Amino acid sequence: MHIVLFDTTARTQLYPFSLIRPLAALRSGIFTMQERWSAAFEKDTFTLSEAYLQQPVPNKHADGLLYINASAVFSHELFNEVRSLAKQTALYSADVLIAVSANELLTFPIEDDQLASFKKQQAVSKIELLAYPFDLVRMNDALLRMDFAFIQQTREAAAISSTNTVINPEQIFIEEGAEVEYCHLNASAGPIYIGKNALLMEGAMIRGPFAALDEAVVKMGAKIYGATSVGRKCTVGGEIKNAVFFDYSNKAHDGYIGDAVIGSWCNIGAGASCSNVKNTASDIKVWNQPLRKWIAAGNKCGVMLGDYTRVSINSSLTTGMVSGISANIVSNRLSPKYVTDFTWDVATGEKYFLHKALQEIENWMQMKNKSLTNEDKSVVEYLYGQL
């Protein structure tokens, strides 16, 4: 049976992180949504999303296809329920489609007309859905703990060097090839995971829950706490609390980032900081681009920084700021609450020329020995055409 993680039309609510990827590729915890389902099923999974993001999906399988809502957060109860779903049955939580067991390929978006002949069934398990970008931070603690437990059960850890100051070593997992010397690792409040070939420089202070994925770098003297996930090949330093970094991003120097989600290929300059609490301690309003209105995000919310975005040194990012993709945030005052896609100048609203945006994305990729693929380029070109 092929497993397909499908987006719904509500995927736009995860702006800006849904722009360049299917929802299944969003990370919260150690794994992405897709990695978590693939690990549970012990097989590769596919995605179903908008046409400009769609990758090939096999249209037939001897045992059919199992479709799972990509915004449904993995749980063992949900896993057991969807894998036992009878053929030609659609599983719902209230009126939200959660899973479909089908014989043939379905198309995005999966709507009622495609399911007219299917049996309808209500889910028994409690299901949590990713609805807004700040949910990635809200769920990070629980998902990081769940992912850590899975890794402990299925992998062998490397030894922890005696040069480190360690509290609760049973909740620390270091992969082979990671370099961790003369660091402070406190797992009393939550687990600490260090990926393959990651580097924690001397003096880094880590309080779990925390994950640094493969080849990530944590700079000397970094102070990281709360539930924080640092993606592959990221470089981080300064003070970080309750944050999710997607792969290949940098916040390498002093400055504070908290209750934030940082997309892929972002760079946050030295001394830049974000506010995550209002002076009034009241609810924070975050711009919802699909709805074109402000929505409540609780009393703690930092920056939601879209992919390919750069922030200049000493920038002050306002509480609950949302930035679209490929923005150049340079300002000598508090940043705007919302920065649109491909913004070159936040003061005037001037946009990037497409060729300039692509060239600068390529420049940053080359700094990590990567290059813009044809697929990446076509996605950026499509999104630029939507301006």
Coordinates of N, CA and C in Angstrom, one line a residue, residues 151-324:
I151 N 13.7 7.5 18.8 CA 15.1 7.4 18.4 C 15.8 6.5 19.5
Q152 N 15.5 6.7 20.7 CA 16.1 5.9 21.8 C 15.8 4.5 21.6
Q153 N 14.6 4.1 21.2 CA 14.2 2.7 21.0 C 14.8 2.1 19.8
T154 N 15.2 2.9 18.8 CA 15.6 2.3 17.5 C 17.0 2.5 17.1
R155 N 17.8 3.3 17.8 CA 19.2 3.6 17.5 C 20.1 3.4 18.7
E156 N 21.4 3.3 18.4 CA 22.4 3.3 19.4 C 23.1 4.6 19.5
A157 N 23.2 5.1 20.7 CA 23.9 6.5 20.9 C 25.4 6.3 21.0
A158 N 26.1 7.4 20.7 CA 27.5 7.5 21.0 C 27.7 7.9 22.4
A159 N 28.9 7.7 22.9 CA 29.2 8.0 24.3 C 29.3 9.5 24.4
I160 N 28.9 10.0 25.6 CA 29.0 11.4 26.0 C 30.4 11.7 26.5
S161 N 31.1 12.6 25.9 CA 32.5 13.0 26.4 C 32.5 13.4 27.8
S162 N 33.5 13.0 28.6 CA 33.6 13.4 30.0 C 34.0 14.8 30.2
T163 N 34.3 15.6 29.1 CA 34.6 17.0 29.2 C 33.4 17.8 29.4
N164 N 32.2 17.2 29.2 CA 30.9 18.0 29.3 C 30.4 18.0 30.7
T165 N 29.7 19.0 31.1 CA 28.9 19.0 32.3 C 27.5 18.5 32.0
V166 N 27.1 17.4 32.6 CA 25.9 16.7 32.2 C 25.0 16.5 33.3
I167 N 23.7 16.8 33.1 CA 22.6 16.5 34.1 C 21.6 15.6 33.4
N168 N 21.3 14.5 34.0 CA 20.3 13.5 33.4 C 20.8 12.9 32.1
P169 N 21.9 12.3 32.1 CA 22.5 11.7 30.8 C 21.6 10.7 30.1
E170 N 20.7 10.1 30.9 CA 19.8 9.1 30.3 C 18.9 9.7 29.3
Q171 N 18.7 11.0 29.3 CA 17.8 11.8 28.4 C 18.7 12.6 27.4
I172 N 19.9 12.1 27.2 CA 20.8 12.8 26.2 C 21.2 11.7 25.1
F173 N 20.9 12.0 23.9 CA 21.3 11.1 22.8 C 22.2 11.8 21.8
I174 N 23.4 11.3 21.6 CA 24.3 11.9 20.7 C 24.6 10.9 19.6
E175 N 24.4 11.3 18.4 CA 24.7 10.4 17.2 C 26.2 10.3 17.0
E176 N 26.6 9.2 16.3 CA 28.0 9.0 15.9 C 28.4 10.2 15.0
G177 N 29.6 10.6 15.2 CA 30.2 11.7 14.4 C 29.9 13.1 14.9
A178 N 29.1 13.2 15.9 CA 28.8 14.5 16.5 C 30.0 14.9 17.4
E179 N 30.3 16.2 17.4 CA 31.4 16.7 18.2 C 30.9 17.6 19.3
V180 N 30.9 17.1 20.6 CA 30.4 17.8 21.7 C 31.4 17.8 22.8
E181 N 32.1 18.9 23.0 CA 33.1 18.9 24.1 C 33.0 20.2 24.9
Y182 N 33.2 20.1 26.2 CA 33.2 21.2 27.1 C 31.9 22.1 27.0
C183 N 30.8 21.4 26.9 CA 29.5 22.0 26.9 C 28.7 21.7 28.2
H184 N 27.6 22.5 28.4 CA 26.7 22.2 29.5 C 25.4 21.6 28.9
L185 N 25.1 20.4 29.3 CA 24.0 19.7 28.8 C 23.0 19.3 29.9
N186 N 21.9 20.0 30.1 CA 21.0 19.8 31.2 C 19.7 19.2 30.6
A187 N 19.5 17.9 30.8 CA 18.3 17.3 30.3 C 17.3 17.0 31.4
S188 N 17.4 17.8 32.5 CA 16.4 17.5 33.6 C 15.0 18.0 33.3
A189 N 14.9 19.0 32.4 CA 13.5 19.4 32.0 C 13.0 18.9 30.7
G190 N 13.9 18.1 30.0 CA 13.5 17.6 28.7 C 14.7 17.0 28.0
P191 N 14.5 16.1 27.0 CA 15.6 15.4 26.3 C 16.4 16.3 25.4
I192 N 17.7 15.9 25.2 CA 18.6 16.6 24.3 C 19.0 15.6 23.2
Y193 N 18.8 16.0 22.0 CA 19.2 15.1 20.8 C 20.3 15.9 20.0
I194 N 21.4 15.3 19.7 CA 22.4 15.8 18.8 C 22.6 14.9 17.6
G195 N 22.4 15.4 16.4 CA 22.4 14.6 15.2 C 23.8 14.3 14.7
K196 N 23.9 13.5 13.7 CA 25.2 13.1 13.1 C 26.0 14.3 12.6
N197 N 27.3 14.2 12.9 CA 28.2 15.3 12.5 C 27.9 16.7 12.9
A198 N 27.0 16.8 13.9 CA 26.7 18.1 14.4 C 27.9 18.6 15.3
L199 N 28.0 19.9 15.5 CA 29.1 20.5 16.3 C 28.5 21.4 17.3
L200 N 28.8 21.1 18.6 CA 28.5 22.0 19.6 C 29.8 22.6 20.1
M201 N 30.1 23.8 19.9 CA 31.3 24.4 20.3 C 31.4 24.6 21.8
E202 N 32.6 24.7 22.3 CA 32.9 24.8 23.7 C 32.1 25.9 24.3
G203 N 31.6 25.6 25.5 CA 30.8 26.6 26.3 C 29.4 26.8 25.9
A204 N 28.9 26.0 24.9 CA 27.5 26.0 24.6 C 26.7 25.5 25.8
M205 N 25.6 26.2 26.1 CA 24.7 25.9 27.3 C 23.4 25.5 26.8
I206 N 23.0 24.2 26.9 CA 21.8 23.7 26.4 C 20.9 23.1 27.5
R207 N 19.7 23.6 27.5 CA 18.7 23.0 28.5 C 17.5 22.5 27.7
G208 N 17.3 21.2 27.8 CA 16.3 20.5 27.0 C 14.8 21.0 27.4
P209 N 13.9 20.6 26.5 CA 14.0 19.8 25.3 C 14.7 20.6 24.2
F210 N 15.6 19.8 23.5 CA 16.4 20.5 22.5 C 16.8 19.4 21.4
A211 N 16.9 19.8 20.2 CA 17.4 19.0 19.1 C 18.2 19.8 18.1
A212 N 19.4 19.3 17.8 CA 20.2 19.8 16.8 C 20.4 18.7 15.8
L213 N 19.9 18.9 14.6 CA 19.9 17.8 13.6 C 21.3 17.7 12.9
D214 N 21.4 16.8 12.0 CA 22.7 16.5 11.3 C 23.4 17.7 10.8
E215 N 24.7 17.8 11.1 CA 25.6 18.8 10.7 C 25.2 20.2 11.1
A216 N 24.4 20.4 12.1 CA 24.1 21.7 12.7 C 25.3 22.1 13.5
V217 N 25.4 23.4 13.7 CA 26.5 24.0 14.5 C 25.9 24.9 15.5
V218 N 26.3 24.7 16.8 CA 25.9 25.6 17.9 C 27.2 26.3 18.3
K219 N 27.2 27.7 18.2 CA 28.4 28.4 18.5 C 28.8 28.5 20.0
M220 N 30.0 28.9 20.2 CA 30.5 29.1 21.6 C 29.7 30.0 22.4
G221 N 29.4 29.6 23.6 CA 28.6 30.4 24.5 C 27.1 30.6 24.3
A222 N 26.6 29.8 23.3 CA 25.2 29.9 23.0 C 24.4 29.5 24.2
K223 N 23.2 30.1 24.4 CA 22.3 29.8 25.5 C 20.9 29.4 24.9
I224 N 20.6 28.1 24.9 CA 19.5 27.6 24.2 C 18.6 26.8 25.2
Y225 N 17.3 27.1 25.3 CA 16.4 26.5 26.2 C 15.0 26.5 25.7
G226 N 14.1 26.0 26.6 CA 12.8 25.8 26.1 C 12.8 24.7 25.1
A227 N 11.7 24.4 24.4 CA 11.7 23.4 23.4 C 12.2 24.0 22.1
T228 N 13.4 23.7 21.7 CA 14.0 24.3 20.5 C 14.5 23.2 19.6
S229 N 14.2 23.3 18.3 CA 14.7 22.4 17.3 C 15.5 23.2 16.2
V230 N 16.7 22.7 16.0 CA 17.6 23.3 15.0 C 17.8 22.4 13.9
G231 N 17.4 22.8 12.6 CA 17.4 21.9 11.5 C 18.8 21.6 11.0
R232 N 18.8 20.7 10.0 CA 20.1 20.3 9.4 C 20.9 21.4 8.8
K233 N 22.2 21.4 9.1 CA 23.2 22.4 8.6 C 22.8 23.8 9.0
C234 N 22.1 24.0 10.0 CA 21.9 25.3 10.6 C 23.1 25.7 11.4
T235 N 23.3 27.0 11.6 CA 24.3 27.5 12.5 C 23.6 28.5 13.4
V236 N 23.7 28.2 14.7 CA 23.0 29.1 15.7 C 23.9 29.5 16.8
G237 N 23.6 30.7 17.4 CA 24.3 31.2 18.6 C 23.5 32.2 19.3
G238 N 24.0 32.8 20.3 CA 23.3 33.8 21.1 C 22.3 33.1 22.0
E239 N 21.1 33.8 22.2 CA 20.1 33.3 23.1 C 18.9 32.8 22.3
I240 N 18.5 31.6 22.4 CA 17.3 31.0 21.7 C 16.4 30.3 22.7
K241 N 15.1 30.6 22.6 CA 14.2 29.9 23.5 C 12.9 29.6 22.7
N242 N 12.4 28.3 22.8 CA 11.2 27.9 22.2 C 11.1 28.3 20.7
A243 N 12.0 27.7 19.9 CA 12.1 28.1 18.5 C 12.3 26.9 17.6
V244 N 11.8 27.0 16.4 CA 12.0 25.9 15.4 C 12.7 26.5 14.2
F245 N 13.8 26.0 13.9 CA 14.6 26.4 12.7 C 14.5 25.3 11.7
F246 N 14.0 25.7 10.5 CA 14.1 24.7 9.4 C 15.5 24.6 8.9
D247 N 15.8 23.7 8.0 CA 17.2 23.4 7.6 C 17.9 24.6 6.9
Y248 N 19.2 24.6 7.1 CA 20.1 25.5 6.3 C 20.0 27.0 6.7
S249 N 19.4 27.3 7.9 CA 19.4 28.7 8.3 C 20.4 29.1 9.3
N250 N 20.7 30.4 9.4 CA 21.7 30.9 10.3 C 21.2 31.9 11.3
K251 N 21.5 31.8 12.5 CA 21.4 32.8 13.5 C 22.7 32.7 14.4
A252 N 23.8 33.0 13.8 CA 25.1 32.6 14.3 C 25.7 33.4 15.4
H253 N 25.1 34.6 15.7 CA 25.7 35.5 16.6 C 24.8 35.9 17.8
D254 N 25.2 36.9 18.6 CA 24.4 37.3 19.7 C 23.1 37.9 19.3
G255 N 22.1 38.0 20.2 CA 20.8 38.4 19.8 C 19.8 37.4 20.3
Y256 N 18.6 37.7 20.5 CA 17.6 36.8 21.1 C 16.5 36.5 20.1
I257 N 16.2 35.2 20.0 CA 15.1 34.7 19.2 C 14.3 33.8 20.1
G258 N 13.0 34.1 20.2 CA 12.1 33.3 21.1 C 10.7 33.1 20.6
D259 N 10.1 31.9 20.8 CA 8.8 31.6 20.4 C 8.6 31.9 18.9
A260 N 9.5 31.4 18.1 CA 9.7 31.8 16.7 C 9.8 30.5 15.8
V261 N 9.4 30.7 14.6 CA 9.7 29.7 13.5 C 10.5 30.4 12.4
I262 N 11.6 29.8 12.1 CA 12.6 30.4 11.1 C 12.6 29.4 9.9
G263 N 12.2 29.9 8.7 CA 12.2 29.0 7.6 C 13.5 28.6 7.1
S264 N 13.6 27.9 6.0 CA 14.9 27.4 5.4 C 15.6 28.5 4.7
W265 N 17.0 28.5 4.8 CA 17.8 29.4 4.0 C 17.6 30.8 4.5
C266 N 17.4 31.0 5.8 CA 17.3 32.4 6.3 C 18.6 32.7 6.9
N267 N 18.9 34.0 7.0 CA 20.1 34.5 7.7 C 19.7 35.7 8.6
I268 N 20.0 35.5 9.9 CA 19.7 36.6 10.9 C 21.0 37.2 11.4
G269 N 21.2 38.4 11.1 CA 22.5 39.1 11.3 C 22.8 39.3 12.8
A270 N 24.1 39.6 13.1 CA 24.6 39.8 14.4 C 23.8 40.9 15.2
G271 N 23.4 40.5 16.4 CA 22.7 41.5 17.3 C 21.2 41.6 17.0
A272 N 20.7 41.0 16.0 CA 19.3 41.1 15.7 C 18.5 40.3 16.8
S273 N 17.4 40.8 17.2 CA 16.6 40.2 18.2 C 15.1 40.4 17.9
C274 N 14.3 39.4 18.4 CA 12.8 39.6 18.2 C 12.2 39.7 19.6
S275 N 11.1 40.4 19.6 CA 10.2 40.5 20.8 C 9.2 39.4 20.7
N276 N 9.0 38.7 21.8 CA 8.0 37.7 21.9 C 6.8 37.9 22.9
V277 N 6.9 39.1 23.6 CA 5.9 39.5 24.5 C 5.6 41.0 24.4
K278 N 4.4 41.4 24.4 CA 4.0 42.8 24.4 C 4.3 43.4 25.7
N279 N 4.6 44.7 25.7 CA 4.8 45.4 27.0 C 3.5 45.4 27.9
T280 N 2.4 45.2 27.3 CA 1.1 45.1 28.0 C 0.8 43.7 28.5
A281 N 1.6 42.7 28.1 CA 1.4 41.3 28.4 C 0.1 40.8 27.8
S282 N -0.5 41.5 26.9 CA -1.8 41.1 26.3 C -1.6 40.2 25.1
D283 N -2.7 39.7 24.6 CA -2.7 38.8 23.4 C -2.0 39.5 22.2
I284 N -1.2 38.7 21.5 CA -0.5 39.2 20.3 C -1.3 38.9 19.1
K285 N -1.4 39.8 18.2 CA -2.1 39.7 16.9 C -1.1 39.4 15.8
V286 N -1.3 38.3 15.1 CA -0.4 37.9 14.0 C -1.2 38.1 12.7
W287 N -0.5 38.6 11.6 CA -1.1 38.8 10.3 C -1.3 37.4 9.7
N288 N -2.6 37.2 9.3 CA -2.9 36.0 8.5 C -3.2 36.4 7.1
Q289 N -2.2 36.1 6.2 CA -2.3 36.6 4.8 C -3.4 36.0 4.0
P290 N -3.7 34.7 4.1 CA -4.9 34.2 3.4 C -6.2 34.8 3.7
L291 N -6.4 35.1 5.1 CA -7.6 35.7 5.5 C -7.6 37.2 5.4
R292 N -6.4 37.8 5.2 CA -6.2 39.2 5.2 C -6.7 39.9 6.5
K293 N -6.4 39.3 7.6 CA -6.8 39.9 8.9 C -5.8 39.4 10.0
W294 N -5.9 40.1 11.1 CA -5.1 39.8 12.3 C -5.8 38.7 13.1
I295 N -5.0 37.7 13.6 CA -5.6 36.7 14.4 C -4.8 36.6 15.7
A296 N -5.4 36.1 16.7 CA -4.8 36.0 18.1 C -3.8 34.8 18.1
A297 N -2.7 35.0 18.7 CA -1.6 34.0 18.8 C -1.2 33.7 20.3
G298 N -2.0 34.2 21.2 CA -1.6 34.0 22.6 C -0.8 35.2 23.1
N299 N -0.3 35.1 24.3 CA 0.5 36.2 24.9 C 2.0 36.1 24.7
K300 N 2.4 35.0 23.9 CA 3.8 34.9 23.6 C 3.9 34.4 22.1
C301 N 4.5 35.2 21.3 CA 4.7 34.9 19.9 C 5.8 35.7 19.3
G302 N 6.9 35.1 18.9 CA 8.0 35.8 18.2 C 7.8 36.0 16.7
V303 N 8.9 35.8 16.0 CA 8.8 36.1 14.5 C 8.5 34.8 13.8
M304 N 7.7 34.9 12.7 CA 7.5 33.8 11.7 C 8.2 34.3 10.4
L305 N 9.4 33.7 10.2 CA 10.3 34.2 9.2 C 10.3 33.3 8.0
G306 N 9.7 33.8 6.8 CA 9.6 32.9 5.6 C 10.9 32.6 5.0
D307 N 10.9 31.5 4.3 CA 12.1 31.0 3.7 C 12.9 32.0 2.8
Y308 N 14.2 31.8 2.7 CA 15.1 32.7 1.9 C 15.1 34.2 2.3
T309 N 14.7 34.4 3.6 CA 14.7 35.8 4.1 C 15.9 36.1 4.9
R310 N 16.4 37.4 4.7 CA 17.6 37.8 5.4 C 17.3 39.0 6.3
V311 N 17.8 39.0 7.5 CA 17.6 40.1 8.5 C 19.0 40.8 8.8
S312 N 19.0 42.1 8.7 CA 20.3 42.8 8.8 C 20.7 42.8 10.3
I313 N 22.0 43.2 10.5 CA 22.6 43.3 11.9 C 21.8 44.3 12.7
N314 N 21.7 43.9 14.0 CA 21.0 44.8 15.0 C 19.6 45.2 14.7
S315 N 18.9 44.4 13.9 CA 17.5 44.6 13.6 C 16.7 44.3 14.9
S316 N 15.6 45.0 15.0 CA 14.6 44.8 16.1 C 13.3 44.3 15.4
L317 N 13.0 43.1 15.7 CA 11.8 42.4 15.0 C 10.7 42.5 16.0
T318 N 9.6 43.1 15.6 CA 8.5 43.3 16.5 C 7.7 42.1 16.9
T319 N 7.0 42.2 18.0 CA 6.2 41.0 18.5 C 5.3 40.4 17.4
G320 N 5.4 39.1 17.2 CA 4.4 38.5 16.3 C 4.6 38.9 14.9
M321 N 5.8 39.3 14.5 CA 6.1 39.7 13.1 C 6.0 38.5 12.2
V322 N 5.4 38.7 11.0 CA 5.4 37.7 9.9 C 6.1 38.2 8.7
S323 N 7.0 37.4 8.2 CA 7.7 37.8 6.9 C 7.4 36.8 5.9
G324 N 7.1 37.2 4.7 CA 7.0 36.3 3.5 C 8.3 35.8 3.1

